[in-house]
């Protein structure tokens, strides 16, 4: 069976999980691992390795297999231009690449999608490939406390407004107060900061308080860089003394939804998937 | 000479500096030190000590001296309700106090001002008491690089939008990208985070890059909790590898403007005071 979808694989466990899920649905996949970034586990599938600037090579590997569809999956640190080690296919596209390396991450990623589309390829999101990897709707673990509904609404409006600046996929809010905002540091680091704020007495609620809210940026292309939560996020939320986590249903990656829900239940955290525009 | 202004003194060096500046201008001052928060140096002036919940006592001390004007000066950690140890004057005002302890810091501080105004007192800002303690206009040290003008404008719009959520008196921006946003952690801690992002390779500019932008929240009452920069802020910006600092002229406290400018020059940082609405 010839491969139908090429997965461009970044770091973390998602590429292999997505490949397995796609295969389970009868989809033949070909994995293109980014060298130094993707894990060796991808070699369990039909695959090739690729330097991050080897655009020409990427298009060759994909074209040679008659593949028309690609999906980006897994974490990727934003590269600096000088680290790209462009091959000829990359060099030809320098003007396009330089343009999208300015500005926020979202801008950069839209540029990457465009490069692939200009090559006649269809870029699909994880929702099309393996929808079961995305957050579900409503209470996935525990129950969103009624008293936190206002905080959730506040946080969603806040994140929506931040989106205009290509910043902020996550924030911690308690009692209509922004405790922490995520920019470049990442969610885990932000949660560690909240735990520290508590230890140092800069934030002093009684007992568990507040919640982590995570969502794609408004207008974000869901075909790349979806926000994700995993076991570390739950551990971080627990250490930060939060009451739970709310994520955008269908817009946040969850590696093994059932396992995360079980972990949340054990930790006494609620895990909630919200839908639609901020109320 | 009877005192004309009561300074309600929080922590740090600003209360004494402000008291000295006011005296130098011929203004007689009376200092009310918040116990456990203000430094013993305030005892060099006519003074009294006060627990943070002793509102009745505060109004008595002020009234007994025929003082009609108060000015809040110095840092203050947001207290929890149970730590307030209210005296009778505080207990009588519990409904008002409870109302303003919900929500962001700015909301809380507006409530404190209101309590004093309801007592018939005029609350003035540092700008009225000692304008030389506030940031000046234009280049105070070095020169704002032309290439950073767009980043400054971007950061100012960003901070303005965040203001609606009573969050974000400061951010670090580089190349139209938000590197870090301040919430509860404070500016020094945010700058330390940026230095760490560099060390860990999560932000990898070549050489010095970006700037710290700090301003009051839009619509913030400038009579309390003005943002401030000091020697630590400059050291933090240097360690974070920034190119400089831009602050709202007249809206940011600078303890010894001349000394800070000299420190910035030595560190090769620009120090710029911007005016008006975000362009």
Coordinates of C-alpha atoms in Angstrom, one line a residue:
Chain A
X1 CA 0.0 0.0 0.0
X2 CA 1.7 3.3 -1.0
X3 CA 1.9 6.0 1.6
X4 CA -0.8 8.6 1.4
X5 CA 0.4 11.0 4.1
X6 CA 3.9 12.3 5.0
X7 CA 4.3 13.2 8.6
X8 CA 7.0 15.8 9.1
X9 CA 8.1 14.8 12.6
X10 CA 9.4 17.1 15.3
X11 CA 10.2 16.1 18.9
X12 CA 8.3 14.3 21.6
X13 CA 6.0 11.3 21.5
X14 CA 3.2 12.8 19.3
X15 CA 4.7 11.8 15.9
X16 CA 4.7 8.0 16.7
X17 CA 1.3 8.2 18.4
X18 CA -0.1 10.0 15.4
X19 CA 1.5 7.5 13.0
X20 CA 0.0 4.6 14.9
X21 CA -3.4 6.2 15.1
X22 CA -3.4 6.9 11.3
X23 CA -2.3 3.3 10.6
X24 CA -5.1 2.0 12.8
X25 CA -7.5 3.9 10.6
X26 CA -6.1 2.3 7.5
X27 CA -4.0 5.3 6.5
X28 CA -0.5 4.5 5.1
X29 CA 2.1 6.9 6.4
X30 CA 5.6 7.9 5.6
X31 CA 7.6 9.7 8.3
X32 CA 10.1 12.4 7.6
X33 CA 12.1 12.9 10.8
X34 CA 13.9 16.2 11.5
X35 CA 17.4 15.2 12.4
X36 CA 18.4 16.0 16.0
X37 CA 14.8 16.8 16.8
X38 CA 12.6 13.7 16.2
X39 CA 13.2 10.6 18.2
X40 CA 14.7 7.3 16.9
X41 CA 11.3 5.6 17.5
X42 CA 10.1 6.9 14.1
X43 CA 12.3 4.3 12.5
X44 CA 9.6 1.7 13.3
X45 CA 7.7 3.2 10.3
X46 CA 8.6 3.8 6.7
X47 CA 10.8 6.9 7.1
X48 CA 13.7 9.1 6.1
X49 CA 15.8 11.6 8.0
X50 CA 16.1 15.2 7.1
X51 CA 18.1 18.3 8.2
X52 CA 15.9 21.2 9.1
X53 CA 17.0 23.3 6.1
X54 CA 16.7 20.5 3.6
X55 CA 13.6 21.7 1.8
X56 CA 14.7 20.4 -1.6
X57 CA 15.3 17.0 -0.1
X58 CA 11.9 17.0 1.7
X59 CA 10.1 17.7 -1.6
X60 CA 12.0 15.0 -3.4
X61 CA 11.3 12.3 -0.8
X62 CA 7.6 13.3 -0.8
X63 CA 7.3 13.6 -4.6
X64 CA 9.2 10.3 -5.2
X65 CA 6.5 8.5 -3.3
X66 CA 3.6 10.2 -5.1
X67 CA 2.5 11.7 -1.7
X68 CA 0.2 14.7 -2.0
X69 CA -0.6 15.3 1.7
X70 CA 1.6 16.3 4.6
X71 CA 1.0 16.8 8.3
X72 CA 3.3 18.5 10.7
X73 CA 3.5 16.8 14.1
X74 CA 5.6 17.1 17.2
X75 CA 7.5 19.9 18.9
X76 CA 10.0 22.2 17.1
X77 CA 12.2 24.8 18.6
X78 CA 12.2 27.9 16.4
X79 CA 15.4 27.8 14.5
X80 CA 17.7 30.8 13.9
X81 CA 18.3 31.5 10.2
X82 CA 22.0 30.7 10.4
X83 CA 21.2 27.2 11.8
X84 CA 19.0 26.2 8.9
X85 CA 21.9 24.6 6.8
X86 CA 19.8 25.1 3.7
X87 CA 20.1 22.7 0.8
X88 CA 19.5 24.0 -2.8
X89 CA 15.8 23.7 -2.5
X90 CA 16.0 25.9 0.6
X91 CA 18.5 28.4 -0.8
X92 CA 16.1 29.0 -3.8
X93 CA 13.5 30.0 -1.2
X94 CA 15.6 32.3 0.9
X95 CA 13.5 35.4 0.2
X96 CA 10.4 33.6 1.4
X97 CA 12.1 32.1 4.4
X98 CA 13.7 35.4 5.6
X99 CA 10.3 37.0 5.4
X100 CA 8.6 34.6 7.7
X101 CA 11.4 34.3 10.3
X102 CA 10.5 37.8 11.5
X103 CA 7.6 38.2 13.9
X104 CA 6.0 35.6 16.2
X105 CA 5.9 31.9 16.0
X106 CA 2.5 31.8 14.4
X107 CA 3.7 34.0 11.6
X108 CA 6.7 31.8 11.0
X109 CA 4.6 28.6 10.9
X110 CA 2.2 30.0 8.4
X111 CA 5.2 30.7 6.2
X112 CA 6.3 27.0 6.5
X113 CA 2.8 25.9 5.5
X114 CA 2.9 28.2 2.5
X115 CA 6.2 26.8 1.3
X116 CA 4.7 23.3 1.2
X117 CA 1.4 24.5 -0.4
X118 CA 3.4 26.4 -3.1
X119 CA 4.8 23.0 -3.9
X120 CA 1.3 21.7 -4.7
X121 CA 1.0 19.7 -1.5
X122 CA -2.0 19.7 0.8
X123 CA -1.2 20.4 4.4
X124 CA -3.6 18.8 6.9
X125 CA -4.0 19.1 10.6
X126 CA -4.0 16.4 13.3
X127 CA -7.7 16.8 13.5
X128 CA -8.0 15.3 10.0
X129 CA -5.4 12.6 10.7
X130 CA -6.1 11.4 14.2
X131 CA -9.0 13.4 15.9
X132 CA -8.7 11.2 19.0
X133 CA -5.5 13.0 19.9
X134 CA -7.3 16.3 20.4
X135 CA -9.1 17.5 23.6
X136 CA -12.7 16.5 24.0
X137 CA -15.7 18.6 25.0
X138 CA -16.9 19.1 28.5
X139 CA -15.6 17.5 31.7
X140 CA -13.0 15.0 30.8
X141 CA -12.0 14.5 34.5
X142 CA -13.6 15.9 37.7
X143 CA -16.0 18.8 37.1
X144 CA -15.4 22.4 36.3
X145 CA -16.4 24.2 39.6
X146 CA -19.3 26.7 39.0
X147 CA -17.3 29.3 40.9
X148 CA -14.5 29.1 38.3
X149 CA -16.8 29.7 35.3
X150 CA -16.2 33.4 35.5
X151 CA -12.4 32.9 35.7
X152 CA -12.5 30.7 32.7
X153 CA -14.5 33.3 30.7
X154 CA -12.1 36.0 31.8
X155 CA -9.1 34.0 30.8
X156 CA -10.5 33.1 27.4
X157 CA -11.2 36.8 26.6
X158 CA -7.7 37.6 27.8
X159 CA -6.0 34.9 25.6
X160 CA -8.1 36.0 22.7
X161 CA -6.9 39.6 23.0
X162 CA -3.3 38.5 23.4
X163 CA -3.6 36.5 20.1
X164 CA -3.4 39.7 18.1
X165 CA 0.2 39.8 19.2
X166 CA 0.9 36.2 18.4
X167 CA 1.6 35.6 22.0
X168 CA 0.0 33.6 24.9
X169 CA -1.4 30.2 24.3
X170 CA -1.8 29.8 28.1
X171 CA -2.4 31.7 31.3
X172 CA -3.1 31.0 34.9
X173 CA -6.1 33.0 36.3
X174 CA -7.5 33.0 39.8
X175 CA -10.3 35.2 41.1
X176 CA -10.4 37.4 38.0
X177 CA -6.7 38.0 38.4
X178 CA -4.0 37.1 35.9
X179 CA -1.3 35.2 37.9
X180 CA 0.9 34.3 35.0
X181 CA 1.1 34.6 31.2
X182 CA 3.0 32.3 28.9
X183 CA 5.2 33.8 26.2
X184 CA 8.4 32.1 24.9
X185 CA 9.0 30.1 28.1
X186 CA 6.4 27.4 27.6
X187 CA 3.6 26.2 29.8
X188 CA 5.6 23.9 32.0
X189 CA 8.0 26.8 32.9
X190 CA 5.0 29.1 33.5
X191 CA 3.4 26.6 35.9
X192 CA 6.7 26.2 37.8
X193 CA 6.7 30.0 38.2
X194 CA 3.2 29.9 39.7
X195 CA 4.4 27.2 42.2
X196 CA 7.3 29.5 43.0
X197 CA 5.1 32.5 43.5
X198 CA 3.2 30.5 46.1
X199 CA 6.3 29.4 47.9
X200 CA 7.7 33.0 48.0
X201 CA 4.3 34.3 49.2
X202 CA 3.7 36.6 46.2
X203 CA 0.5 34.7 45.5
X204 CA -1.2 33.5 48.7
X205 CA -4.5 31.9 48.1
X206 CA -5.9 29.5 50.7
X207 CA -5.5 26.0 49.4
X208 CA -6.1 25.1 45.8
X209 CA -7.1 28.0 43.6
X210 CA -7.3 29.1 40.0
X211 CA -6.9 27.3 36.8
X212 CA -4.7 26.9 33.8
X213 CA -6.4 27.9 30.5
X214 CA -4.8 26.8 27.2
X215 CA -6.1 27.4 23.7
X216 CA -4.8 28.0 20.2
X217 CA -4.3 31.6 19.4
X218 CA -7.3 33.1 17.7
X219 CA -7.0 32.8 13.9
X220 CA -4.1 30.3 14.4
X221 CA -3.6 27.8 11.7
X222 CA -4.5 24.6 13.4
X223 CA -2.3 22.7 11.0
X224 CA 0.9 23.5 12.9
X225 CA 2.0 24.0 16.4
X226 CA -1.1 23.1 18.2
X227 CA -0.9 23.7 21.9
X228 CA -0.5 20.4 23.8
X229 CA -0.9 19.1 27.3
X230 CA 0.6 16.0 28.8
X231 CA 1.5 14.3 32.1
X232 CA 4.0 17.1 32.9
X233 CA 1.3 19.8 32.5
X234 CA -0.9 18.0 35.0
X235 CA 2.0 17.5 37.4
X236 CA 2.8 21.2 37.0
X237 CA -0.7 22.3 37.7
X238 CA -0.8 20.1 40.8
X239 CA 2.4 21.6 42.1
X240 CA 1.1 25.1 41.4
X241 CA -1.8 24.3 43.6
X242 CA -4.4 24.9 40.8
X243 CA -7.9 23.4 40.9
X244 CA -7.7 22.3 37.3
X245 CA -7.1 22.8 33.6
X246 CA -9.4 24.0 30.9
X247 CA -8.5 23.6 27.2
X248 CA -10.1 24.4 23.9
X249 CA -11.9 21.3 22.7
X250 CA -10.5 20.1 19.4
X251 CA -7.8 22.7 19.6
X252 CA -5.3 21.2 22.1
X253 CA -3.3 18.0 21.7
X254 CA -3.7 15.5 24.4
X255 CA -1.4 12.5 24.3
X256 CA -3.6 9.7 25.5
X257 CA -6.7 11.4 26.6
X258 CA -7.8 8.5 28.8
X259 CA -4.5 8.3 30.6
X260 CA -4.5 12.1 31.2
X261 CA -8.0 12.0 32.5
X262 CA -7.1 9.2 34.9
X263 CA -4.0 11.1 36.1
X264 CA -6.2 14.2 36.6
X265 CA -8.7 12.3 38.7
X266 CA -5.9 10.9 40.9
X267 CA -4.5 14.4 41.4
X268 CA -7.9 15.8 42.1
X269 CA -7.7 18.2 39.2
X270 CA -10.6 18.9 36.8
X271 CA -9.9 18.7 33.1
X272 CA -12.4 20.5 31.0
X273 CA -12.8 21.1 27.2
X274 CA -14.6 24.3 26.3
X275 CA -16.1 25.1 22.9
X276 CA -16.9 28.1 20.8
X277 CA -16.0 31.8 21.2
X278 CA -15.3 33.2 24.6
X279 CA -18.7 33.9 26.3
Chain B
X1 CA 5.8 74.2 60.7
X2 CA 2.8 71.8 60.8
X3 CA 3.0 68.8 58.4
X4 CA 0.9 69.3 55.2
X5 CA 1.3 65.9 53.7
X6 CA 1.1 62.4 55.2
X7 CA 3.2 59.8 53.4
X8 CA 1.8 56.3 53.8
X9 CA 5.0 54.4 53.5
X10 CA 5.5 50.9 52.0
X11 CA 8.8 49.2 51.5
X12 CA 12.0 50.1 49.6
X13 CA 13.9 53.3 49.4
X14 CA 11.3 55.5 47.7
X15 CA 9.5 56.7 50.9
X16 CA 12.6 58.3 52.4
X17 CA 13.7 59.7 49.0
X18 CA 10.2 61.2 48.5
X19 CA 10.2 62.6 52.0
X20 CA 13.6 64.3 51.4
X21 CA 12.5 65.6 48.0
X22 CA 9.3 67.1 49.5
X23 CA 11.2 68.7 52.4
X24 CA 13.7 70.2 49.9
X25 CA 10.8 71.9 48.2
X26 CA 9.6 73.3 51.6
X27 CA 6.9 70.8 52.1
X28 CA 6.5 69.6 55.7
X29 CA 5.8 65.8 55.8
X30 CA 4.5 63.3 58.3
X31 CA 5.4 59.6 57.6
X32 CA 3.1 56.7 58.5
X33 CA 5.1 53.6 58.2
X34 CA 3.4 50.3 57.6
X35 CA 4.7 47.9 60.2
X36 CA 6.8 45.1 58.9
X37 CA 6.9 46.7 55.5
X38 CA 8.5 50.2 55.7
X39 CA 12.1 50.5 56.7
X40 CA 13.4 51.9 60.0
X41 CA 14.9 54.9 58.0
X42 CA 11.6 56.6 58.1
X43 CA 12.2 57.3 61.8
X44 CA 14.5 60.1 60.7
X45 CA 11.3 62.1 59.9
X46 CA 8.2 62.9 62.1
X47 CA 6.5 59.6 61.9
X48 CA 4.2 56.9 63.4
X49 CA 4.0 53.2 62.9
X50 CA 0.8 51.4 61.8
X51 CA -0.4 47.9 61.2
X52 CA -1.8 47.4 57.7
X53 CA -5.4 46.9 58.9
X54 CA -5.4 49.9 61.3
X55 CA -7.5 52.2 59.2
X56 CA -9.1 53.9 62.2
X57 CA -5.6 54.6 63.7
X58 CA -4.4 56.0 60.3
X59 CA -7.3 58.4 60.1
X60 CA -6.8 59.4 63.8
X61 CA -3.0 60.2 63.3
X62 CA -3.7 62.1 60.1
X63 CA -6.7 64.0 61.6
X64 CA -4.9 64.9 64.8
X65 CA -2.3 66.8 62.8
X66 CA -4.8 68.6 60.7
X67 CA -3.4 67.0 57.6
X68 CA -5.7 67.0 54.6
X69 CA -3.4 65.4 52.0
X70 CA -1.9 61.9 51.7
X71 CA 0.5 60.3 49.3
X72 CA 1.1 56.5 49.0
X73 CA 4.7 55.7 48.4
X74 CA 6.8 52.5 48.4
X75 CA 6.2 48.9 47.6
X76 CA 3.4 46.9 49.1
X77 CA 2.7 43.2 48.8
X78 CA -1.0 42.6 48.3
X79 CA -2.3 41.4 51.6
X80 CA -4.8 38.6 52.1
X81 CA -7.9 39.5 54.0
X82 CA -7.1 37.4 57.0
X83 CA -3.8 39.1 57.4
X84 CA -5.3 42.5 57.7
X85 CA -5.8 42.6 61.5
X86 CA -8.4 45.2 61.2
X87 CA -8.9 47.8 63.9
X88 CA -12.3 49.2 64.6
X89 CA -12.0 51.8 61.8
X90 CA -11.1 48.9 59.5
X91 CA -13.9 46.6 60.8
X92 CA -16.5 49.2 60.1
X93 CA -15.4 49.3 56.5
X94 CA -15.3 45.5 55.9
X95 CA -18.0 45.6 53.2
X96 CA -15.9 48.1 51.2
X97 CA -12.6 46.3 51.8
X98 CA -14.0 42.9 50.8
X99 CA -15.3 44.4 47.5
X100 CA -12.0 45.7 46.4
X101 CA -9.9 42.7 47.4
X102 CA -11.4 40.8 44.5
X103 CA -9.9 41.3 41.1
X104 CA -6.5 42.7 40.0
X105 CA -4.1 44.9 41.9
X106 CA -5.3 48.0 40.2
X107 CA -8.8 47.4 41.3
X108 CA -7.7 46.8 44.9
X109 CA -5.6 50.0 45.0
X110 CA -8.4 52.1 43.6
X111 CA -10.5 50.8 46.5
X112 CA -7.8 52.0 49.0
X113 CA -7.8 55.5 47.5
X114 CA -11.6 55.6 47.8
X115 CA -11.4 54.7 51.5
X116 CA -9.2 57.7 52.1
X117 CA -11.2 60.0 49.9
X118 CA -14.4 59.0 51.7
X119 CA -12.7 60.3 54.8
X120 CA -12.4 63.7 53.2
X121 CA -8.7 63.4 52.4
X122 CA -7.1 64.4 49.2
X123 CA -4.9 61.7 47.7
X124 CA -2.0 63.0 45.6
X125 CA 0.5 61.2 43.4
X126 CA 4.3 61.4 43.5
X127 CA 4.1 63.6 40.4
X128 CA 2.6 66.3 42.6
X129 CA 4.9 65.7 45.6
X130 CA 8.3 65.1 43.9
X131 CA 8.2 65.1 40.1
X132 CA 11.9 64.6 39.9
X133 CA 11.4 61.0 41.0
X134 CA 9.5 60.2 37.7
X135 CA 11.0 59.2 34.4
X136 CA 11.9 62.0 32.0
X137 CA 11.2 62.4 28.3
X138 CA 13.4 61.2 25.5
X139 CA 16.8 59.6 25.7
X140 CA 18.0 59.7 29.3
X141 CA 21.0 57.4 28.5
X142 CA 22.3 56.2 25.2
X143 CA 19.9 56.6 22.3
X144 CA 16.9 54.5 21.3
X145 CA 18.1 52.7 18.2
X146 CA 15.9 53.5 15.1
X147 CA 15.6 49.8 14.4
X148 CA 13.8 49.3 17.8
X149 CA 11.2 52.0 17.2
X150 CA 8.8 49.4 15.7
X151 CA 9.4 47.1 18.6
X152 CA 8.6 49.9 21.1
X153 CA 5.4 50.7 19.3
X154 CA 4.4 47.1 19.2
X155 CA 5.1 46.6 22.9
X156 CA 3.2 49.8 23.8
X157 CA 0.1 48.6 21.9
X158 CA 0.5 45.2 23.6
X159 CA 0.7 46.6 27.1
X160 CA -2.3 48.9 26.4
X161 CA -4.4 45.9 25.4
X162 CA -3.3 43.9 28.4
X163 CA -4.4 46.8 30.7
X164 CA -8.0 45.9 30.2
X165 CA -7.2 42.8 32.3
X166 CA -5.4 44.7 35.0
X167 CA -2.2 42.9 34.1
X168 CA 1.1 43.6 32.5
X169 CA 3.0 46.7 33.5
X170 CA 6.0 45.3 31.6
X171 CA 7.1 43.1 28.7
X172 CA 10.2 42.2 26.8
X173 CA 9.9 42.4 23.0
X174 CA 12.4 41.7 20.3
X175 CA 11.8 41.8 16.5
X176 CA 8.0 42.1 16.9
X177 CA 7.9 39.1 19.1
X178 CA 6.8 39.0 22.8
X179 CA 9.6 37.2 24.7
X180 CA 8.1 37.6 28.2
X181 CA 5.1 39.3 29.9
X182 CA 5.0 40.3 33.5
X183 CA 2.0 39.3 35.6
X184 CA 2.3 38.7 39.4
X185 CA 6.0 37.8 39.4
X186 CA 7.4 41.3 39.0
X187 CA 9.9 42.8 36.5
X188 CA 13.1 41.5 38.0
X189 CA 11.8 38.0 37.9
X190 CA 10.6 38.4 34.4
X191 CA 14.1 39.7 33.3
X192 CA 15.8 36.8 35.1
X193 CA 13.5 34.5 33.0
X194 CA 14.6 36.1 29.8
X195 CA 18.3 35.6 30.8
X196 CA 17.4 31.9 31.4
X197 CA 15.6 31.6 28.1
X198 CA 18.8 32.7 26.4
X199 CA 21.0 30.3 28.4
X200 CA 18.6 27.4 27.6
X201 CA 18.6 28.3 23.9
X202 CA 14.8 28.9 23.8
X203 CA 15.5 32.5 22.7
X204 CA 18.6 32.7 20.6
X205 CA 19.3 36.2 19.1
X206 CA 22.8 37.1 18.1
X207 CA 24.2 39.5 20.7
X208 CA 22.1 42.1 22.4
X209 CA 18.6 42.2 21.2
X210 CA 15.2 43.6 22.2
X211 CA 14.0 45.9 24.9
X212 CA 12.1 46.1 28.2
X213 CA 9.1 48.3 28.0
X214 CA 7.4 49.4 31.2
X215 CA 4.4 51.7 31.7
X216 CA 1.5 52.2 34.0
X217 CA -1.6 50.3 32.9
X218 CA -3.9 52.4 30.7
X219 CA -6.4 54.1 33.0
X220 CA -4.3 53.3 36.0
X221 CA -4.7 55.7 38.9
X222 CA -1.2 57.2 39.1
X223 CA -1.6 57.9 42.7
X224 CA -0.7 54.4 43.8
X225 CA 1.5 51.6 42.7
X226 CA 3.4 53.4 40.0
X227 CA 5.7 51.1 38.2
X228 CA 9.3 51.6 39.1
X229 CA 12.8 50.9 37.8
X230 CA 16.0 50.9 39.8
X231 CA 19.5 49.5 39.7
X232 CA 18.3 45.9 39.8
X233 CA 16.1 46.5 36.7
X234 CA 19.2 47.7 34.8
X235 CA 21.3 44.8 36.0
X236 CA 18.5 42.5 35.0
X237 CA 18.2 44.0 31.5
X238 CA 22.0 43.7 31.1
X239 CA 22.0 40.0 32.1
X240 CA 19.0 39.3 29.8
X241 CA 21.2 40.8 26.9
X242 CA 18.7 43.5 26.1
X243 CA 19.6 46.6 24.2
X244 CA 17.8 48.9 26.6
X245 CA 14.8 50.1 28.5
X246 CA 11.9 52.3 27.5
X247 CA 9.5 53.7 30.1
X248 CA 6.5 56.0 30.1
X249 CA 7.8 59.5 30.8
X250 CA 6.1 60.8 34.0
X251 CA 4.5 57.4 34.7
X252 CA 7.4 55.3 36.0
X253 CA 9.3 55.9 39.3
X254 CA 13.1 56.2 38.9
X255 CA 15.0 56.3 42.1
X256 CA 17.8 58.7 41.3
X257 CA 17.4 59.4 37.7
X258 CA 21.0 60.7 37.3
X259 CA 22.5 57.6 38.9
X260 CA 20.4 55.3 36.8
X261 CA 21.3 57.1 33.6
X262 CA 25.0 56.8 34.5
X263 CA 24.6 53.1 35.3
X264 CA 22.8 52.6 32.0
X265 CA 25.6 54.4 30.1
X266 CA 28.2 52.2 31.8
X267 CA 26.2 49.0 30.9
X268 CA 25.7 50.2 27.3
X269 CA 22.0 50.2 27.7
X270 CA 19.7 52.9 26.4
X271 CA 17.2 54.4 28.7
X272 CA 14.3 56.1 26.9
X273 CA 11.2 57.9 28.2
X274 CA 8.3 57.9 25.7
X275 CA 5.2 60.2 25.8
X276 CA 1.6 60.1 24.7
X277 CA -0.6 57.3 23.4
X278 CA 0.9 54.3 21.6
X279 CA 1.6 55.4 18.0

